[in-house]
Structure formats: C-alpha cells, structure tokens
Short mmCIF file of C-alpha atoms and ligand atoms in Angstrom, two decimals:
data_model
loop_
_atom_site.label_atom_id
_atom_site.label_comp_id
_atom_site.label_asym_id
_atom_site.label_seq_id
_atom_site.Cartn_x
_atom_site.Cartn_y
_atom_site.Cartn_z
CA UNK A 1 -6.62 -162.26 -191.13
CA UNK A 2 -9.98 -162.88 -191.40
CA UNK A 3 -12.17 -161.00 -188.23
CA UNK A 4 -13.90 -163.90 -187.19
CA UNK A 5 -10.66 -165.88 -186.80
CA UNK A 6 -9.53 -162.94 -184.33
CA UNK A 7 -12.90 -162.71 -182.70
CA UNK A 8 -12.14 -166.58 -181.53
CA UNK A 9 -8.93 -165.98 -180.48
CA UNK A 10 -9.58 -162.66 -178.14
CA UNK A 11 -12.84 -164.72 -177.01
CA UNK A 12 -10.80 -167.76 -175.45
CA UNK A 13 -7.85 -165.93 -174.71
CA UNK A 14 -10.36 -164.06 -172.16
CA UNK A 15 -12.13 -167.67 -171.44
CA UNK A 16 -8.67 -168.87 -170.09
CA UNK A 17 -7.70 -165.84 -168.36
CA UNK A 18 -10.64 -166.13 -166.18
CA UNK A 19 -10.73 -169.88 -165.47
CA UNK A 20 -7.38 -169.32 -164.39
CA UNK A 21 -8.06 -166.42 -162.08
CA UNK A 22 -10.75 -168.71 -160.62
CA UNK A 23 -8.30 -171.77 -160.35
CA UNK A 24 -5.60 -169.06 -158.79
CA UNK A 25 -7.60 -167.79 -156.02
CA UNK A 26 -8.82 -171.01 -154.34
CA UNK A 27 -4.83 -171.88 -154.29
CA UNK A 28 -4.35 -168.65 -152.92
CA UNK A 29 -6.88 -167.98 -150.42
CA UNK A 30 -7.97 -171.81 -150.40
CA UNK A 31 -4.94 -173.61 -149.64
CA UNK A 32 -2.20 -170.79 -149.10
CA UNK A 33 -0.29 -172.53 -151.67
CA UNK A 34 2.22 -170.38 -153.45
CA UNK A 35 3.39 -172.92 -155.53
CA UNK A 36 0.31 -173.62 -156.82
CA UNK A 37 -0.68 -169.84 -157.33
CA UNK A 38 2.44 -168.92 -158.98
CA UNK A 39 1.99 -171.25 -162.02
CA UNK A 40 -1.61 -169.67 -162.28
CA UNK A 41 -0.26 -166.54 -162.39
CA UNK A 42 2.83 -167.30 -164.71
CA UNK A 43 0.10 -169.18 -167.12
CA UNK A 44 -2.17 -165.70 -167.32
CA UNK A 45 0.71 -163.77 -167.91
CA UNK A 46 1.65 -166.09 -170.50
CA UNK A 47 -1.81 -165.56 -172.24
CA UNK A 48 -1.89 -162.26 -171.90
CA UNK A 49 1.35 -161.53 -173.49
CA UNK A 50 -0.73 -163.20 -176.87
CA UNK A 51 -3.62 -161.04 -176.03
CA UNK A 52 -2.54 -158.06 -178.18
CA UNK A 53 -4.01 -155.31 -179.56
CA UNK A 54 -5.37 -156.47 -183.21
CA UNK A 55 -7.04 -159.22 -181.48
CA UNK A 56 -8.51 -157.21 -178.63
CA UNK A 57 -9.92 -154.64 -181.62
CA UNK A 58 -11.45 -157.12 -183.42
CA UNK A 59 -14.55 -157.89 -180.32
CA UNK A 60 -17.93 -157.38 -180.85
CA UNK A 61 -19.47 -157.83 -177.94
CA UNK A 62 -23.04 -156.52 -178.90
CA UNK A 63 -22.73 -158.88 -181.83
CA UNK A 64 -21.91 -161.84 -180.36
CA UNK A 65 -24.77 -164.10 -180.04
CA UNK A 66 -23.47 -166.29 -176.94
CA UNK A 67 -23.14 -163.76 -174.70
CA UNK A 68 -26.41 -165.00 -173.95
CA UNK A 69 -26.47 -168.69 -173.69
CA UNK A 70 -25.66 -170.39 -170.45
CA UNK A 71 -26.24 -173.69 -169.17
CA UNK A 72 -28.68 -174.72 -166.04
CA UNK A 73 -24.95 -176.58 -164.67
CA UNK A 74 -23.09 -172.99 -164.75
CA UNK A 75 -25.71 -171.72 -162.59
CA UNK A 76 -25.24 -173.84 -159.76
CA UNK A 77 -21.78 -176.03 -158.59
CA UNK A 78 -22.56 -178.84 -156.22
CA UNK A 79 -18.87 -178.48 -154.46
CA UNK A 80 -15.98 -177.26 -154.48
CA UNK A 81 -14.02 -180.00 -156.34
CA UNK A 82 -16.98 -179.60 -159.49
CA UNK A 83 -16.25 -175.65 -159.39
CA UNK A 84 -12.50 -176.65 -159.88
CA UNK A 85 -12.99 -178.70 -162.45
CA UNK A 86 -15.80 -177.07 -164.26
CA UNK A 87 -13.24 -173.93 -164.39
CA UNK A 88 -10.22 -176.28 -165.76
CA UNK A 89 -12.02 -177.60 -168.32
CA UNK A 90 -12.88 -174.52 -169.59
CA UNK A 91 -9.17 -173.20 -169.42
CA UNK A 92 -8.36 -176.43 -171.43
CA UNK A 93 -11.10 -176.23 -173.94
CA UNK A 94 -10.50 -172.69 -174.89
CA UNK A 95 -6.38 -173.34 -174.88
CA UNK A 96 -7.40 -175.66 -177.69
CA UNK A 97 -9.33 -173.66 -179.17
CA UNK A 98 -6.47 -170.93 -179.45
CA UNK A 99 -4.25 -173.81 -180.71
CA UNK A 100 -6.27 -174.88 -183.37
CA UNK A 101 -7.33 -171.10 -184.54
CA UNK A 102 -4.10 -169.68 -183.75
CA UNK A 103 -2.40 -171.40 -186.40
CA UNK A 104 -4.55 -169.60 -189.06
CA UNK A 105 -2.84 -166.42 -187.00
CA UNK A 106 0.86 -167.48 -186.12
CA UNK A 107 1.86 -171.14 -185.75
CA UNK A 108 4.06 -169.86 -183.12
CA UNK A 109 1.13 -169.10 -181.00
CA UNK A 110 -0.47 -172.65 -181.90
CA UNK A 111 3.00 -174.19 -180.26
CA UNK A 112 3.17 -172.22 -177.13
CA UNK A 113 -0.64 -172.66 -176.37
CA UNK A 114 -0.10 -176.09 -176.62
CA UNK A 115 2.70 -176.09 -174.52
CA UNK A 116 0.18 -173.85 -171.88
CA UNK A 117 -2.47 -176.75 -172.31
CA UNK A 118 -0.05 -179.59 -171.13
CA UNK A 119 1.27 -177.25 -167.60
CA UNK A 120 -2.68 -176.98 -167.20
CA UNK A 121 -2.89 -180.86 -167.47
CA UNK A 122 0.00 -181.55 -165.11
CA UNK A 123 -1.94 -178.30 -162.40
CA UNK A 124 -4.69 -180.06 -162.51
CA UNK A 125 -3.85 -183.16 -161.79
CA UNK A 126 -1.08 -182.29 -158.97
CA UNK A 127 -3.85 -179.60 -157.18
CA UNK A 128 -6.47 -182.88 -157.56
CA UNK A 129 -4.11 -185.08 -155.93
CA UNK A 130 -3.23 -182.20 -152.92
CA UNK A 131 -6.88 -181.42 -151.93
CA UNK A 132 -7.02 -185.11 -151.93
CA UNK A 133 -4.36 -185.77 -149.80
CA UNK A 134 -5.27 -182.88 -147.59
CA UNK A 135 -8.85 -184.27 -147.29
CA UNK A 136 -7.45 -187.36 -146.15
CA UNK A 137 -4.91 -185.94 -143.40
CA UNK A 138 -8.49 -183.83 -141.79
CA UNK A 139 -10.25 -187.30 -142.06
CA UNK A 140 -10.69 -189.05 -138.21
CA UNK A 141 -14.04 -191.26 -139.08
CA UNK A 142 -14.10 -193.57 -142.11
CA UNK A 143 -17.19 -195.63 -142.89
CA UNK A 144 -16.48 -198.66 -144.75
CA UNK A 145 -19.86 -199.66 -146.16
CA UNK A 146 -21.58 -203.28 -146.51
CA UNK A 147 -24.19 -204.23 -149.08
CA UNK A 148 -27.30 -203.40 -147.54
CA UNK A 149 -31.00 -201.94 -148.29
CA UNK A 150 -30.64 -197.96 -148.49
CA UNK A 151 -27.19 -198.27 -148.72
CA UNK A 152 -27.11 -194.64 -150.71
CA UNK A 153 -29.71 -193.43 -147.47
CA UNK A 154 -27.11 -194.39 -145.24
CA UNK A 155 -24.06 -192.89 -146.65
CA UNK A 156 -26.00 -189.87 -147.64
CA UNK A 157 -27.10 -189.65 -143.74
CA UNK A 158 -23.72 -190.05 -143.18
CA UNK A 159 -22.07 -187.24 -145.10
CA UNK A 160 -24.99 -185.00 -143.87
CA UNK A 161 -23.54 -185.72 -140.45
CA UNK A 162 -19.82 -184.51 -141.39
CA UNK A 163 -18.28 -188.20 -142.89
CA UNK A 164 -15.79 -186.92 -145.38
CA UNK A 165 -14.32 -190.50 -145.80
CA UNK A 166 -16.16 -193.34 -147.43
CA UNK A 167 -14.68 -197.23 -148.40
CA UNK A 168 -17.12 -198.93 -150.93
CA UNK A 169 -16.62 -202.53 -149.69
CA UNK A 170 -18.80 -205.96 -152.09
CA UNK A 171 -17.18 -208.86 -151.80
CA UNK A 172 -20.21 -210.92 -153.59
CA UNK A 173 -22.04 -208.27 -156.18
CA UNK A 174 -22.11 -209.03 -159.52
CA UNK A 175 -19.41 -206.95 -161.44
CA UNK A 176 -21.75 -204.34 -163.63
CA UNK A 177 -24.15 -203.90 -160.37
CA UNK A 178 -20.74 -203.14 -158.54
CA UNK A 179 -19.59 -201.01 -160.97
CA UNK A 180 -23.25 -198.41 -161.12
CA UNK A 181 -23.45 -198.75 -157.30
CA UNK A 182 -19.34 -197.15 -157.35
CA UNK A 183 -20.37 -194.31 -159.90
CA UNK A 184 -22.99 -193.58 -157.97
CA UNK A 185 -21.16 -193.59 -154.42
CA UNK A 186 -18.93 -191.25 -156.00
CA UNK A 187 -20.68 -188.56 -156.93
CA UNK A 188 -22.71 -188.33 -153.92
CA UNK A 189 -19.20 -188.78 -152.24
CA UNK A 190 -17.60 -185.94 -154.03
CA UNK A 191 -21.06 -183.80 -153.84
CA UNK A 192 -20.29 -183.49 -149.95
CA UNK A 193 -16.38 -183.21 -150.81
CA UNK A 194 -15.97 -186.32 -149.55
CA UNK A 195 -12.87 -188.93 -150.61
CA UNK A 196 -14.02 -192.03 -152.29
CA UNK A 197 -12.21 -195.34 -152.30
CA UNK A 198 -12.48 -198.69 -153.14
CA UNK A 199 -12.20 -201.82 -151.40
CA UNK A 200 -9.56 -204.60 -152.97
CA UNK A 201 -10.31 -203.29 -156.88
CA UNK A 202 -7.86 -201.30 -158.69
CA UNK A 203 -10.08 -201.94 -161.94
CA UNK A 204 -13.07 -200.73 -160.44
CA UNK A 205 -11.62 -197.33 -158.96
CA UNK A 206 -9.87 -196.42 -162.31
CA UNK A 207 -13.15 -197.49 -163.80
CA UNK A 208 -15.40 -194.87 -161.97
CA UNK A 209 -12.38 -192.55 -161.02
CA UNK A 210 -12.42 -192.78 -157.51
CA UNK A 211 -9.78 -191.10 -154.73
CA UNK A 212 -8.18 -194.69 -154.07
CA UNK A 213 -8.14 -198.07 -152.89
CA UNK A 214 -7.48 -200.16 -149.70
CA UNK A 215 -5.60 -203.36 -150.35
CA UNK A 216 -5.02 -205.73 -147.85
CA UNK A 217 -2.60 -208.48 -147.43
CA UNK A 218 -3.18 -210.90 -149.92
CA UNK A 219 -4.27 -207.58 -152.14
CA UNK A 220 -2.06 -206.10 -154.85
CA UNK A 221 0.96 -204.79 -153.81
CA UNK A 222 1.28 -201.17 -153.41
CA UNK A 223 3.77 -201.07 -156.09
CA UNK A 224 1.97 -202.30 -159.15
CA UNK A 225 -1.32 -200.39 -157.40
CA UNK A 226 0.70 -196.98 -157.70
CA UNK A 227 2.20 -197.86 -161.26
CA UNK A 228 -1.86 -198.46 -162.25
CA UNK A 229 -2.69 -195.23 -160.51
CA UNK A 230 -0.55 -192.85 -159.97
CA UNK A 231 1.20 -190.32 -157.08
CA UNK A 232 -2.41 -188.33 -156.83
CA UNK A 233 -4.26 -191.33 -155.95
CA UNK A 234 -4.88 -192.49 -152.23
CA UNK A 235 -3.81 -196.26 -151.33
CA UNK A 236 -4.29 -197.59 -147.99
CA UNK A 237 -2.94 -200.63 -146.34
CA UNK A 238 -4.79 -203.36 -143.89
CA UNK A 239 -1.94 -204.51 -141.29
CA UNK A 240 -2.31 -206.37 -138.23
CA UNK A 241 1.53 -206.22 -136.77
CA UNK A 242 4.01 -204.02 -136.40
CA UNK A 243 6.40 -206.04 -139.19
CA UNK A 244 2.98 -205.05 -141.97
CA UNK A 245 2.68 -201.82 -140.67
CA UNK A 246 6.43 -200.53 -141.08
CA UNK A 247 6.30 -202.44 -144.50
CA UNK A 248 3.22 -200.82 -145.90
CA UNK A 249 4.92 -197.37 -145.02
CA UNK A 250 8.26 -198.35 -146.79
CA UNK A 251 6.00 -199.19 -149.98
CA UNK A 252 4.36 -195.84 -149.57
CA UNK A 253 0.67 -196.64 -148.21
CA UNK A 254 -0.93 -193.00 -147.76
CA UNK A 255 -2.69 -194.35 -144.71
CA UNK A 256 -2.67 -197.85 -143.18
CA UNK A 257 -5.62 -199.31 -141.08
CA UNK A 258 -4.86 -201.44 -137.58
CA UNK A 259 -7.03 -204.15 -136.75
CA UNK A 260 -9.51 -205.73 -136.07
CA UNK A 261 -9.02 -204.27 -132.45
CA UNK A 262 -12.05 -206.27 -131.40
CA UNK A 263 -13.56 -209.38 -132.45
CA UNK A 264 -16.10 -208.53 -135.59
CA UNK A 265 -18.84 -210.73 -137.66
CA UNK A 266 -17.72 -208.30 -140.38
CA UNK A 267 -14.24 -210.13 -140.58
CA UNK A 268 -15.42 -213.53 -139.04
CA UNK A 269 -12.65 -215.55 -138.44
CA UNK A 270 -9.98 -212.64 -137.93
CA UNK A 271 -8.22 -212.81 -134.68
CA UNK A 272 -8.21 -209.58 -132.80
CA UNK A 273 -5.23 -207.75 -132.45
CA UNK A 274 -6.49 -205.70 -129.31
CA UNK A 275 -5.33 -202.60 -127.67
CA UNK A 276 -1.33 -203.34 -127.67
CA UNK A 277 -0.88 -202.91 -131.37
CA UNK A 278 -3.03 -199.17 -131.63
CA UNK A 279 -0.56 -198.06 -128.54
CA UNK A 280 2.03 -199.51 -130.69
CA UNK A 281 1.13 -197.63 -133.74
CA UNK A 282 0.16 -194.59 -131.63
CA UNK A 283 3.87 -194.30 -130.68
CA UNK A 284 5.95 -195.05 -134.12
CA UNK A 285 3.24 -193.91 -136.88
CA UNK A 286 3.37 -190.40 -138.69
CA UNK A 287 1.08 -190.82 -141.68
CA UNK A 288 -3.15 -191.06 -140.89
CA UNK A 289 -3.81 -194.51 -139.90
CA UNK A 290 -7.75 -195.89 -138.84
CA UNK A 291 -7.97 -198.53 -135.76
CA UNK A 292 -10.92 -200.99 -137.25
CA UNK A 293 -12.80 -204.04 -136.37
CA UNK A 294 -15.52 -204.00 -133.43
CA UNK A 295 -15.66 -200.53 -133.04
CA UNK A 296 -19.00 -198.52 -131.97
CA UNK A 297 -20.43 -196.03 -129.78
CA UNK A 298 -19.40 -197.70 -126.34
CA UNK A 299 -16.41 -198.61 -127.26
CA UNK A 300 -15.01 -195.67 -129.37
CA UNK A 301 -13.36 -193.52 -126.37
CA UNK A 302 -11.10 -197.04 -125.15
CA UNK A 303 -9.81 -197.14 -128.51
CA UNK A 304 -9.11 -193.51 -127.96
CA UNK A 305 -7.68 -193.79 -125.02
CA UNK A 306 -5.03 -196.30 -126.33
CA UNK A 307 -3.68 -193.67 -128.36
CA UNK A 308 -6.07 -193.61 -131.90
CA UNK A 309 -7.12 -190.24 -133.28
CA UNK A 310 -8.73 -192.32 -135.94
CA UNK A 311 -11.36 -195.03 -136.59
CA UNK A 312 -13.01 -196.70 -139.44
CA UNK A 313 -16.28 -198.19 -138.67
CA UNK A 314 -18.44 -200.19 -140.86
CA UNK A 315 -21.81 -201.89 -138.46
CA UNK A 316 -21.70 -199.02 -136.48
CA UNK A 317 -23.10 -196.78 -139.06
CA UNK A 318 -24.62 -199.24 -141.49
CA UNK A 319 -26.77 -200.83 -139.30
CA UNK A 320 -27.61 -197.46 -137.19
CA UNK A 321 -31.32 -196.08 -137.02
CA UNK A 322 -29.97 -192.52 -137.49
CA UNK A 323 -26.65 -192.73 -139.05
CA UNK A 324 -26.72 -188.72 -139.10
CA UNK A 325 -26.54 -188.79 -135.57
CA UNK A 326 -24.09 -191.55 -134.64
CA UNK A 327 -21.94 -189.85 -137.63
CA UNK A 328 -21.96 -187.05 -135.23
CA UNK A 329 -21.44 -188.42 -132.10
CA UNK A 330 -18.22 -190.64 -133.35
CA UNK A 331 -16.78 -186.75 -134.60
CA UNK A 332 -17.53 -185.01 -131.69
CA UNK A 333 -15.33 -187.82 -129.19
CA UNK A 334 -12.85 -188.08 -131.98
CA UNK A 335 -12.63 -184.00 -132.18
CA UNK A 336 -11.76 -184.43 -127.96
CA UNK A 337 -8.58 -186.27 -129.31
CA UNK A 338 -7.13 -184.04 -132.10
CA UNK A 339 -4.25 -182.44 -131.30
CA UNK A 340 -4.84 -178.62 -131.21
CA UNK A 341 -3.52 -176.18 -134.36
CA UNK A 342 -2.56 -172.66 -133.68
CA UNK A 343 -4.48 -170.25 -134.96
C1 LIG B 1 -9.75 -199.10 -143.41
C2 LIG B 1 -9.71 -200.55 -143.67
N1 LIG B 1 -8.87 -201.30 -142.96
C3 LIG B 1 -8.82 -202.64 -143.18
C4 LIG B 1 -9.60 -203.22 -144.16
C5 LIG B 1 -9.52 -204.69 -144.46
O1 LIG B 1 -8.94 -204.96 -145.72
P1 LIG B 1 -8.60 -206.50 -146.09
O2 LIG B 1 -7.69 -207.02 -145.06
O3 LIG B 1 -8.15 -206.55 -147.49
O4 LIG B 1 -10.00 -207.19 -145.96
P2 LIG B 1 -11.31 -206.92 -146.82
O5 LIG B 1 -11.89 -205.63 -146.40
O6 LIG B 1 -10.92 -206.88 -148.25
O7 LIG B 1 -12.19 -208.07 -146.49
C6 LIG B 1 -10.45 -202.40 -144.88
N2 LIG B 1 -11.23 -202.90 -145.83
N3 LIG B 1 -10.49 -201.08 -144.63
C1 LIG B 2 -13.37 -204.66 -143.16
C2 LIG B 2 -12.63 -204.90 -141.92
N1 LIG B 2 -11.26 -205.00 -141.90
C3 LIG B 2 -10.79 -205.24 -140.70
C4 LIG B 2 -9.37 -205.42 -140.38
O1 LIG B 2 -9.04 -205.52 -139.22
O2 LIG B 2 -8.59 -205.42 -141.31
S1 LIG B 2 -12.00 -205.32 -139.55
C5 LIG B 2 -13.18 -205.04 -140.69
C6 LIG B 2 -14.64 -205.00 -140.40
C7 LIG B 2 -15.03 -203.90 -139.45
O3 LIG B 2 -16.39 -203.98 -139.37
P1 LIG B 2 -17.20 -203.55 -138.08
O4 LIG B 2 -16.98 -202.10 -137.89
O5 LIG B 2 -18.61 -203.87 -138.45
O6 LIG B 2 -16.73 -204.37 -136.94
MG1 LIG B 3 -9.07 -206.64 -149.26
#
C-alpha cells in the first residue's frame, strides 16, 4: 500500500476521532444526554478499531505540510450551534475521506465508514432538532418583528437584551428582498443562539434553513408543514378558542400562540379574545404556548396574572427607543412567573 494512501487514512481517522470527542462532550456535560453521548462514544470506538497499527506507523508529522495551515473561522466560533456544526462537518468530511481512500486499503473499511457517515447524518440532525426544541421550552418572550427602518438594530438590541426567540413576519415585501432580509435574520439569530422562524412561509424557512414556522388558520396545515420539514423543525400554531387550540396539539404544533388578548393595529380587524381564553389555556395546556396581541410594558404582569408564563410581542419592541432595555424588563416580570427547578 502505497504510504501516502496510509498517511490519509491515519490523518482523518484522527480528524474524526476528535470532532467526535468534541460533539460527545457538549452531550455529555452540555445536555446530560446519555443517549446522545453513547452513540459518540460507540462511533469513536468504531474508528478506532480501523485505526491500527500499519496506519498509525505510516505518520509523519514533521513532514506534513498542513500541520500548519488554519483558517481565520477555526480561530474563533460565534456560538455554540457554529462550534457544533463546524466539528460535524469535519467528522463527515474526513469519514469520506476514509471511504473514498479506504477502498485503495480494504473495501471493507470503505463500507463500514460509510455506514459511520450516515449514523453521523442522522446525530446531527436529531441533536439539531433537541437543542432546538430545548431552546424553545427556556423561551418566555418572543418578538415577532414588522418591516421597519433598523429592523436588524432592533432585533440585534433585542438579543443583546436576552431574546432567544425571534418570528420574521412581511406580509407585503417583495419575495428576493424577503428572502436576504431571512438569511440575514438568521444568522444574527443563531449568532446569539437564538431560534429563528418564519411567519406563514414554509418555502422561505426551508429556503434560508430556519428553526420553523408559525402558521395560522387559514395557513398550511401542520401536516403537510411537517411532511415539508421534518420532526427537528419547530411549527407553531395561531388559535383563538379552545376547539383550535386542542386541535393544533392533536396535529402536533410544538407551541401554539393565544390571542390577540387585547385589541392590536398589528392585527386590525381581529376581535380580542381577552383574559378568559389565557386562564383557559393556563389550566389544560402542557406544551410552550405565547399569549399575543396588545401586549406591552403596562400591561404584561395582567396577562401574567391570568395564568401566562409566556408572551410574544411585536410593537412593544419594534417601536421601542431602547429595545435592549424593554427586552429586559419583559424577562425580568416574566422570570417572577417561572415555575422554580431544583437545583
Ligand atoms: C406567536 C404568533 N402567534 C400568532 C400569530 C398570528 O398568525 P396568523 O394568525 O397566521 O396571522 P399572521 O401573523 O400571519 O398575520 C403569529 N404570527 N405569531
Ligand atoms: C401577529 C399577531 N397575531 C396575533 C394573534 O392573535 O394571532 S396578534 C398579532 C400582532 C401582535 O402585535 P402587537 O404586539 O403589536 O400588538
Ligand atoms: Mg399567518
């Protein structure tokens, strides 16, 4: 076998190895997950059982001219969710490589790391879709935006405040100014590990790979929006009644909102559902759900009082001198409301 051909092969077997140890201990330490630390650690042993001796012998470290090359992007990760992903990748780019190299070596090898590649796939995706749905459950302030000047100011302001929850809502844009204005919402989203969604548009969130959607009631029904989607994706509901609310949970909504609880130019023409409905859902809902519609500082701790732990706001930040700040206050009244975790 030729030495270079081994040189690859230890190379990327050691490439995996530690993208996996780095995928292993956020699941470990991160999230407490066994589940998801025991398939790390089956997948290294995997590797390692490949990793044998001829291939180990044939490094050379002092000769290998990328020991020094790095890029600016390895240097610095702008959240946890780019760290995760940066370090998947990797694991899946150097799995292929074995594959391909491997079957110079052993086409056994070549079918077992692509075997390895595909449980990495399925990881990834299922860890994605956890932190996701974990991010959602600590969520208790969602800002649904509105087309306005410094919209990325505002939401920026927002996150810097604590938001982790953001709805990009455009009835009117054109489609391709939509479409940048989502990509970009995203990423400064998921630079404060924040959950992105997407008002009404399955298209658009596939197109820019956000968390999720909301649909309402003349949206698409949750059905064909999971088919398009997915289980790891996020899909909220609109309801206004206790019939819509127990029907978006049948269809599997991962979080419903419950309004409008007050009149709102927002939604002209909506009638208010007012306080009976939140002390409705208060008592008979389990999964997250946002009281909307009205809501702002002076009003916040009555909805509260009728039995929300959540809200979703969308004037009351957009239009607020210093969103930072009004970000904060809505968290600090909404943390009075959470129900206490043991230590
Ligand atoms: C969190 C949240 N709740 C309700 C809505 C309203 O959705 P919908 O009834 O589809 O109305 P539009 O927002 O599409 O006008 C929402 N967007 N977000
Ligand atoms: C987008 C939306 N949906 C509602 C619903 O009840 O379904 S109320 C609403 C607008 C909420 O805006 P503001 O916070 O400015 O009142
Ligand atoms: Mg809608």
């Amino acid at each position: 076998m030729q030495p270079a051909v081994c040189r690859i092969l230890d190379a990327n077997l050691d490439r995996a190895r530690e993208g996996l140890r780095i995928v292993e201990e956020w699941c470990r330490f991160g999230l407490n997950s066994s589940q998801f630390s025991d398939e790390c650690k089956q997948l290294r042993q995997e590797l390692a059982s490949w990793h044998t001796l001829d291939l180990r012998l044939a490094r050379d470290t002092p000769g290998d001219p990328g020991t020094e090359l790095t890029h600016p992007q390895e240097e610095q990760r702008s959240g946890l969710g780019t760290l995760l992903q940066a370090n998947f990748c990797r694991v899946e780019e150097a799995l292929r490589v074995v594959e391909e190299y491997s079957k110079l070596y052993n086409p056994k090898m070549g079918a077992a790391f692509k075997q390895m590649r595909y449980r990495v796939y399925i990881l990834e995706s299922h860890l994605l879709g956890y932190q996701r749905h974990q991010r959602l459950a600590q969520s208790y302030l969602y800002l649904v935006t509105s087309p306005t000047e410094g919209l990325f100011h505002v939401v920026e302001a927002a996150l810097q405040g604590g938001l982790s929850l953001v709805q990009y809502r455009d009835k009117d844009t054109a489609d391709l100014d939509r479409l940048e204005t989502a990509r970009q919402l995203r990423q400064l989203c998921h630079q404060y590990g924040a959950i992105f969604l997407v008002n009404d548009r399955i298209d658009l969130a596939l197109a820019v790979d956000a968390d999720g959607v909301h649909l309402g009631q003349q949206d698409m029904p949750i059905a064909i929006a999971r088919q398009l989607l997915g289980p790891q994706k996020i899909i909220g509901r609109s309801t206004t009644n206790p019939e819509e609310m127990q029907r978006a949970i049948q269809e599997g909504a991962d979080y419903i909102g419950v309004g409008p609880v007050y009149e709102t130019p927002t939604k002209a023409g909506k009638a208010p559902v007012g306080l009976e409905y939140i002390r409705h859902v208060a008592k008979n809902v389990s999964i997250p759900w946002f009281a909307i519609g009205g809501i702002d500082v002076n009003n916040v701790n009555e909805v509260l009082n009728a039995g929300a732990q959540r809200v979703a706001v969308v004037r009351a930040i957009v239009r607020a001198e210093q969103p930072t700040l009004v970000t904060q206050y809505f968290l600090a009244q909404l943390a009075r409301v959470q129900p206490r975790t043991t230590p």
